[in-house]
Coordinates of C-alpha atoms in Angstrom, one line a residue:
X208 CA 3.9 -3.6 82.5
X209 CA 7.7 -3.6 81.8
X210 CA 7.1 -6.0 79.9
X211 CA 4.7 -4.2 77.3
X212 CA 6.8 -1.8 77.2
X213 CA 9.9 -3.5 75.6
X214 CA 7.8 -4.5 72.9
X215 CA 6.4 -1.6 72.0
X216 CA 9.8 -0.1 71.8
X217 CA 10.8 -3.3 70.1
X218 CA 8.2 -2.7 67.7
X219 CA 8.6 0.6 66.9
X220 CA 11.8 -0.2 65.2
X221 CA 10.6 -2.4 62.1
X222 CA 8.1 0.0 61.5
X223 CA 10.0 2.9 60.8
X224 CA 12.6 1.0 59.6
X225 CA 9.9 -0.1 56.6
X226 CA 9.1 3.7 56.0
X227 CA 12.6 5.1 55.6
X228 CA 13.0 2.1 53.4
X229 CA 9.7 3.2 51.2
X230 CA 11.1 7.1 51.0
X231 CA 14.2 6.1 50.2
X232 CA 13.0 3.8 47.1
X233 CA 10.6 6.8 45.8
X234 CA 12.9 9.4 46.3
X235 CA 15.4 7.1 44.5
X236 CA 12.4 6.5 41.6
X237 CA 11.6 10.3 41.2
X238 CA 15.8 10.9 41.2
X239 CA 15.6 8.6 38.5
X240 CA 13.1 10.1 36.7
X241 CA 14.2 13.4 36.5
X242 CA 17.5 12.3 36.0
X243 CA 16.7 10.4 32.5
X244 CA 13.9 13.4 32.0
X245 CA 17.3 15.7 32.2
X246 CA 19.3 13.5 30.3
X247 CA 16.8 13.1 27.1
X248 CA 15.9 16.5 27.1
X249 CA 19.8 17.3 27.0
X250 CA 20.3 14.9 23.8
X251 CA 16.7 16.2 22.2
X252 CA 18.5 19.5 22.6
X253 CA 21.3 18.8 21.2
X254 CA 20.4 17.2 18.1
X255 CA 17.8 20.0 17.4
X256 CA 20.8 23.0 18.2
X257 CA 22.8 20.2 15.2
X258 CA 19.6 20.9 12.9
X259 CA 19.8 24.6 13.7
X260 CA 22.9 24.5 12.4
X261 CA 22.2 22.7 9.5
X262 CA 19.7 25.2 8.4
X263 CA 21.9 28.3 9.8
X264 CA 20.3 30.6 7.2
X265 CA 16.7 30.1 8.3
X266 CA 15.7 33.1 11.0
X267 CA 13.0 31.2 12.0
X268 CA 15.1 29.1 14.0
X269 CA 17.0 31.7 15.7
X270 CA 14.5 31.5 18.7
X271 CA 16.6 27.7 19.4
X272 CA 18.9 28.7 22.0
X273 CA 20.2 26.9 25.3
X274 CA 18.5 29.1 27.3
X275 CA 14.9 27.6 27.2
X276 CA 13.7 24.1 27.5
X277 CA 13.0 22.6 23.6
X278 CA 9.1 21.7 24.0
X279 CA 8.8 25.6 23.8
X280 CA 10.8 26.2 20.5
X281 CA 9.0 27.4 17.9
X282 CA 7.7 24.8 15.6
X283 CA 8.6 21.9 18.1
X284 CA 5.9 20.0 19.8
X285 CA 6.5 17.6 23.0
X286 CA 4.7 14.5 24.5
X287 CA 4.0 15.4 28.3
X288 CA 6.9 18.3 28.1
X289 CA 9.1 15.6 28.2
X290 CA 10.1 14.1 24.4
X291 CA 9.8 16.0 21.2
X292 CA 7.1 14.4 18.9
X293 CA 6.6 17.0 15.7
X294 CA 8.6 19.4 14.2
X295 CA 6.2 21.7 12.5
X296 CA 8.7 24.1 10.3
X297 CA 6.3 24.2 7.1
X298 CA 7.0 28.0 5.5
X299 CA 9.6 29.2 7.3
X300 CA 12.0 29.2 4.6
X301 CA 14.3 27.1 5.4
X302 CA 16.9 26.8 3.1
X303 CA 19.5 23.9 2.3
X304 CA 19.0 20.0 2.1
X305 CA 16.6 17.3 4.5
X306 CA 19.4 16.5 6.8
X307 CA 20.8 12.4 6.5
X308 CA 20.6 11.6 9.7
X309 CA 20.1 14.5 12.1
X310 CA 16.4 14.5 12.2
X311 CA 15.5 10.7 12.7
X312 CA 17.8 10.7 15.8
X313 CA 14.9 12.6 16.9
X314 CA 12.7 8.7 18.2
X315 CA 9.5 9.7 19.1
X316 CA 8.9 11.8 15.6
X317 CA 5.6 11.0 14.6
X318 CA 5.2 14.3 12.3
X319 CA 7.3 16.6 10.1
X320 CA 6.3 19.3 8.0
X321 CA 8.8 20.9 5.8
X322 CA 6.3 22.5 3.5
X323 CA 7.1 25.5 1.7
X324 CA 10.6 26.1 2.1
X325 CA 13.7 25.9 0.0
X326 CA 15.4 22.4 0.4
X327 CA 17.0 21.0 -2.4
X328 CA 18.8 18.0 -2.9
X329 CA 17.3 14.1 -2.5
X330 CA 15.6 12.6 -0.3
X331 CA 17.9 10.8 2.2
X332 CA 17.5 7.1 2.7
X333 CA 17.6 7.6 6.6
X334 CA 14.7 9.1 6.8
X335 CA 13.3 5.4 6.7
X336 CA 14.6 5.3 10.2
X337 CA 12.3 7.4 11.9
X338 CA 10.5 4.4 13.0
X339 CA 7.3 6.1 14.9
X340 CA 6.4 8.5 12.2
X341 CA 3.1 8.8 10.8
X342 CA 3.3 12.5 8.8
X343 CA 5.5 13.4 6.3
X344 CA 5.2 16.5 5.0
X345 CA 8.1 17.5 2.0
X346 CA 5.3 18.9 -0.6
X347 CA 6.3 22.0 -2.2
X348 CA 10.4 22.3 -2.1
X349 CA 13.2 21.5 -4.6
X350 CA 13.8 18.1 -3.9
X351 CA 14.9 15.7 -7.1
X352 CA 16.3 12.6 -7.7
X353 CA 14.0 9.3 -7.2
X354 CA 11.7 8.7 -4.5
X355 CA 13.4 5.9 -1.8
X356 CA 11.7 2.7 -1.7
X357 CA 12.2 2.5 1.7
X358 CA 9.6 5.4 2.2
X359 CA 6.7 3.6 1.0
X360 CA 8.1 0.6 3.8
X361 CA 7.6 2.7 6.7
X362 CA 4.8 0.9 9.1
X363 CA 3.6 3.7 10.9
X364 CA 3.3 6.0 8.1
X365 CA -0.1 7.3 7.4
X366 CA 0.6 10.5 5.5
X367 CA 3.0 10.9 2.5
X368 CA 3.2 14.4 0.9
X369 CA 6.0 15.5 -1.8
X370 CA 3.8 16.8 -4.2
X371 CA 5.4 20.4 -5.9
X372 CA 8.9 18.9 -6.3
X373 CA 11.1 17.7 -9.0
X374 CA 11.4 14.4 -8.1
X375 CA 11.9 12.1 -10.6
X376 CA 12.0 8.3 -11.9
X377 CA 9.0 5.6 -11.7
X378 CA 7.3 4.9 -8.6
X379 CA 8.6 2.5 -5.7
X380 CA 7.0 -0.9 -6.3
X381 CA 7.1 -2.0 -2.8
X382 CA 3.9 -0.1 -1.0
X383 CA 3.1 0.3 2.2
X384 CA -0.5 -1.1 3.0
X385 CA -1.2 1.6 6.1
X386 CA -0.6 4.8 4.0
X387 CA -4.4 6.6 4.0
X388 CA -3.1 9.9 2.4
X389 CA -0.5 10.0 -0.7
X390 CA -0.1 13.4 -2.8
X391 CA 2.7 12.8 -5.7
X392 CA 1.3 15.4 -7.6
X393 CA 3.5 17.7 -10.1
X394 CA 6.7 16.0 -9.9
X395 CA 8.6 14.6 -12.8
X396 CA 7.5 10.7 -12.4
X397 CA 7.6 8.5 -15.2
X398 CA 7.1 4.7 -15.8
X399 CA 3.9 2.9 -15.2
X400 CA 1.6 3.2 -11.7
X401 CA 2.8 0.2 -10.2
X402 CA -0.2 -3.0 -9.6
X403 CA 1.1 -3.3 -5.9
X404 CA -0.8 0.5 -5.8
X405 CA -3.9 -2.1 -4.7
X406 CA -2.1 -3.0 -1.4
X407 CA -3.4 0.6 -0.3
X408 CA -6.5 -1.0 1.6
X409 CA -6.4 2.5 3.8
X410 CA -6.0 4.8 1.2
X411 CA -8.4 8.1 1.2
X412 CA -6.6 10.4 -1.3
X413 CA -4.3 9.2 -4.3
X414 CA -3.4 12.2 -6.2
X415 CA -0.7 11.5 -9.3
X416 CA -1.6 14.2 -11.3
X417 CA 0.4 16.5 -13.7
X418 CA 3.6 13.5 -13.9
X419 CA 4.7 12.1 -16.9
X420 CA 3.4 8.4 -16.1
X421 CA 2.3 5.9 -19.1
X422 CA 1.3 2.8 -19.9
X423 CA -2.6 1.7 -19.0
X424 CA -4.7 2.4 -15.9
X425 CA -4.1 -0.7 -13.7
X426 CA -7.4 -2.7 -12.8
X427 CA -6.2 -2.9 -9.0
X428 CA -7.4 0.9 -8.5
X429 CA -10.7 -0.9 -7.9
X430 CA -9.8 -2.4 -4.9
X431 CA -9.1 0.9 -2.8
X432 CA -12.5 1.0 -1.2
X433 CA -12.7 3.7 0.8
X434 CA -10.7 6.1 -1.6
X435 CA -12.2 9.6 -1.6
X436 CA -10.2 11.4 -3.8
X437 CA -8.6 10.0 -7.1
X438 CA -6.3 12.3 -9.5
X439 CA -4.3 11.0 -12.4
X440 CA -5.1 14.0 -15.2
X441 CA -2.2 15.4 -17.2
X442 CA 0.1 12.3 -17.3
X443 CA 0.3 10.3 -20.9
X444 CA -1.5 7.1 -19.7
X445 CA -2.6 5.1 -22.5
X446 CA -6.2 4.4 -22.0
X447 CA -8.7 5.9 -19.6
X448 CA -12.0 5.3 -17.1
X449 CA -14.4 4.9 -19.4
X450 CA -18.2 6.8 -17.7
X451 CA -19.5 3.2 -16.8
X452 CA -17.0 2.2 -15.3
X453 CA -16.5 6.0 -13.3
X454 CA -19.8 5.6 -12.3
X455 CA -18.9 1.7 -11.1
X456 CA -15.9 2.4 -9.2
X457 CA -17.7 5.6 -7.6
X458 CA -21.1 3.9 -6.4
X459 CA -19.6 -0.4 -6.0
X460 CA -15.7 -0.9 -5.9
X461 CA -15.3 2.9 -4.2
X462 CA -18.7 4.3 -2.5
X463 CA -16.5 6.7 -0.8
X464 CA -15.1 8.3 -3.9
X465 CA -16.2 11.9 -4.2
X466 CA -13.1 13.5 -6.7
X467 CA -12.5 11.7 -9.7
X468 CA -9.5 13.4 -11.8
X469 CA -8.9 11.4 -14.9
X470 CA -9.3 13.1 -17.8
X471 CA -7.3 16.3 -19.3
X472 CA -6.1 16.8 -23.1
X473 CA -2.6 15.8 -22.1
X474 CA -3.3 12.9 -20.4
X475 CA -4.7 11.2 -23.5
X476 CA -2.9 13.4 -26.1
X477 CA -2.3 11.2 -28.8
X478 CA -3.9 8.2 -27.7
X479 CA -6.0 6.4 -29.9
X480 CA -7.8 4.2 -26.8
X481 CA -9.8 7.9 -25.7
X482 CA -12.9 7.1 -24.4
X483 CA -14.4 10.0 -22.7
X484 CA -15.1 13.0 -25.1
X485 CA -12.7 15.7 -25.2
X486 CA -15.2 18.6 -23.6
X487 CA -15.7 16.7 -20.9
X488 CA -13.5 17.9 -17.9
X489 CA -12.3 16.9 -14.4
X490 CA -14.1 19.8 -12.6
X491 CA -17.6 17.8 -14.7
X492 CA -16.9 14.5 -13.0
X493 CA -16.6 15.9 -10.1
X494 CA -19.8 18.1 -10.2
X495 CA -21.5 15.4 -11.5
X496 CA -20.2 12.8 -9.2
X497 CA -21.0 15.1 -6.3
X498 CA -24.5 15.9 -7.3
X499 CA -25.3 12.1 -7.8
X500 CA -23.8 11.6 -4.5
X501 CA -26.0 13.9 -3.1
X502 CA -29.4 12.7 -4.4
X503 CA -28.5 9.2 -3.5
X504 CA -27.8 10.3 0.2
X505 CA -31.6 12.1 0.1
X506 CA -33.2 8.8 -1.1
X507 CA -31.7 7.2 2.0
X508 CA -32.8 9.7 3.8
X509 CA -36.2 9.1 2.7

């Protein structure tokens, strides 16, 4: 009976031995968790207060203080409370230049939206170095100077807006193939539209309207299958989509294809190579585009 005794007592000892040993290694994990949750927070904080003070004029941001964790800021969105993920700050006039390295130190961006405001200035080269992004929204500021090459060369992008700026210069030949949505509308852009523009296998929406791009129409347009919308009216391209071929690139190369903008007077002013009658407008092609798109859909139906 002694006996028993001893090793029950003797055994006692491993045992709790093993569960102060499995406390101590979760207490240790959750110290360690909120001790690198504290610790990003603190540098996502501190980079955002740097942004604040970038844009110092902007009221809006005036609500960015130390006193309140950052996933609650206005126009800041978080992953799990924990990491900052968009920075929503579209009208909210913001006034001064996209920051050259501020922003991007942000890792785990995956959407900005600066619409609407007041930045000036170019767009910084850096911004190539927000690795995980997949919006970018500049459309509608006074940004100049030439688009970087390095923007189209960002993997995860999916959206691309800087339409409504003064941006400048011919197009980046070096595409990115993931890009679904690119809006390069009313900018100053001249020079050709670049053949590599057929490496968009994802593309949706291509709008380069009201630029000053020349030269002809490239043939690789026709490989952008499941492009929806298509705008290239008042430029001073050369030579335009004649109706067979609209009608072609709509129903075989680009089923999808519900907006076709091609065709305003100064697009083709002066061009000898006019093909579609000079009454005939974009808002037509789309109607009529739309209204075929419709009766074929029925006949499916049926």
């Amino acid at each position: 009976m002694k006996r028993s005794t001893r090793e029950a007592s003797i055994n006692m000892f491993p045992a709790s031995s093993n569960h102060f040993l499995l406390n101590m290694q979760i207490f240790f994990l959750i110290s360690l968790f909120f001790q690198e949750t504290l610790q990003f927070s603190g540098t996502e904080q501190s980079i955002l207060l740097s942004l604040k003070q970038h844009w110092r004029d902007s009221e809006f941001l005036q609500s960015w203080n130390l006193n309140s964790s950052v996933c609650t800021w206005s126009g800041v969105s978080c992953l799990d409370d924990r990491v900052v993920t968009q920075l929503n700050l579209g009208e909210k006039n913001i006034t001064g230049t996209v920051p050259s390295t501020i922003i991007c130190e942000l890792n785990n961006l995956t959407f900005i939206d600066l619409s609407n405001n007041n930045i000036s200035g170019t767009i910084p080269l850096s911004m190539k170095d927000c690795s995980m992004l997949q919006h970018l929204d500049l459309s509608k500021n006074s940004l100049s100077g030439q688009i970087p090459g390095e923007l189209f060369g960002m993997k995860q992008l999916l959206n691309l807006y800087l339409n409504g700026n003064m941006l400048s210069g011919e197009m980046p030949k070096q595409i990115s193939s993931q890009l679904e949505n690119l809006d390069l509308s009313e900018n100053h852009l001249n020079g050709s539209i670049p053949e590599d523009i057929g490496n968009f296998k994802n593309l949706l929406k291509l709008d380069l309207s009201h630029n000053s791009l020349s030269g002809s129409i490239t043939s690789k347009l026709f490989q952008l299958h499941d492009l929806r919308h298509l705008s290239l009216s008042s430029n001073y391209l050369s030579s335009v989509i004649p109706f067979f071929i609209e009608f072609t690139l709509s129903y075989y190369f680009c089923p999808h294809l519900m907006i076709l903008a091609a065709d305003t007077q100064r697009t083709f002013k002066n061009s000898k190579h006019s093909q579609i009658p000079t009454d005939t407008t974009s808002t037509e092609l789309h109607r009529t585009i739309h209204r075929e798109k419709i009766y074929q859909n029925k006949e499916r139906e049926t």
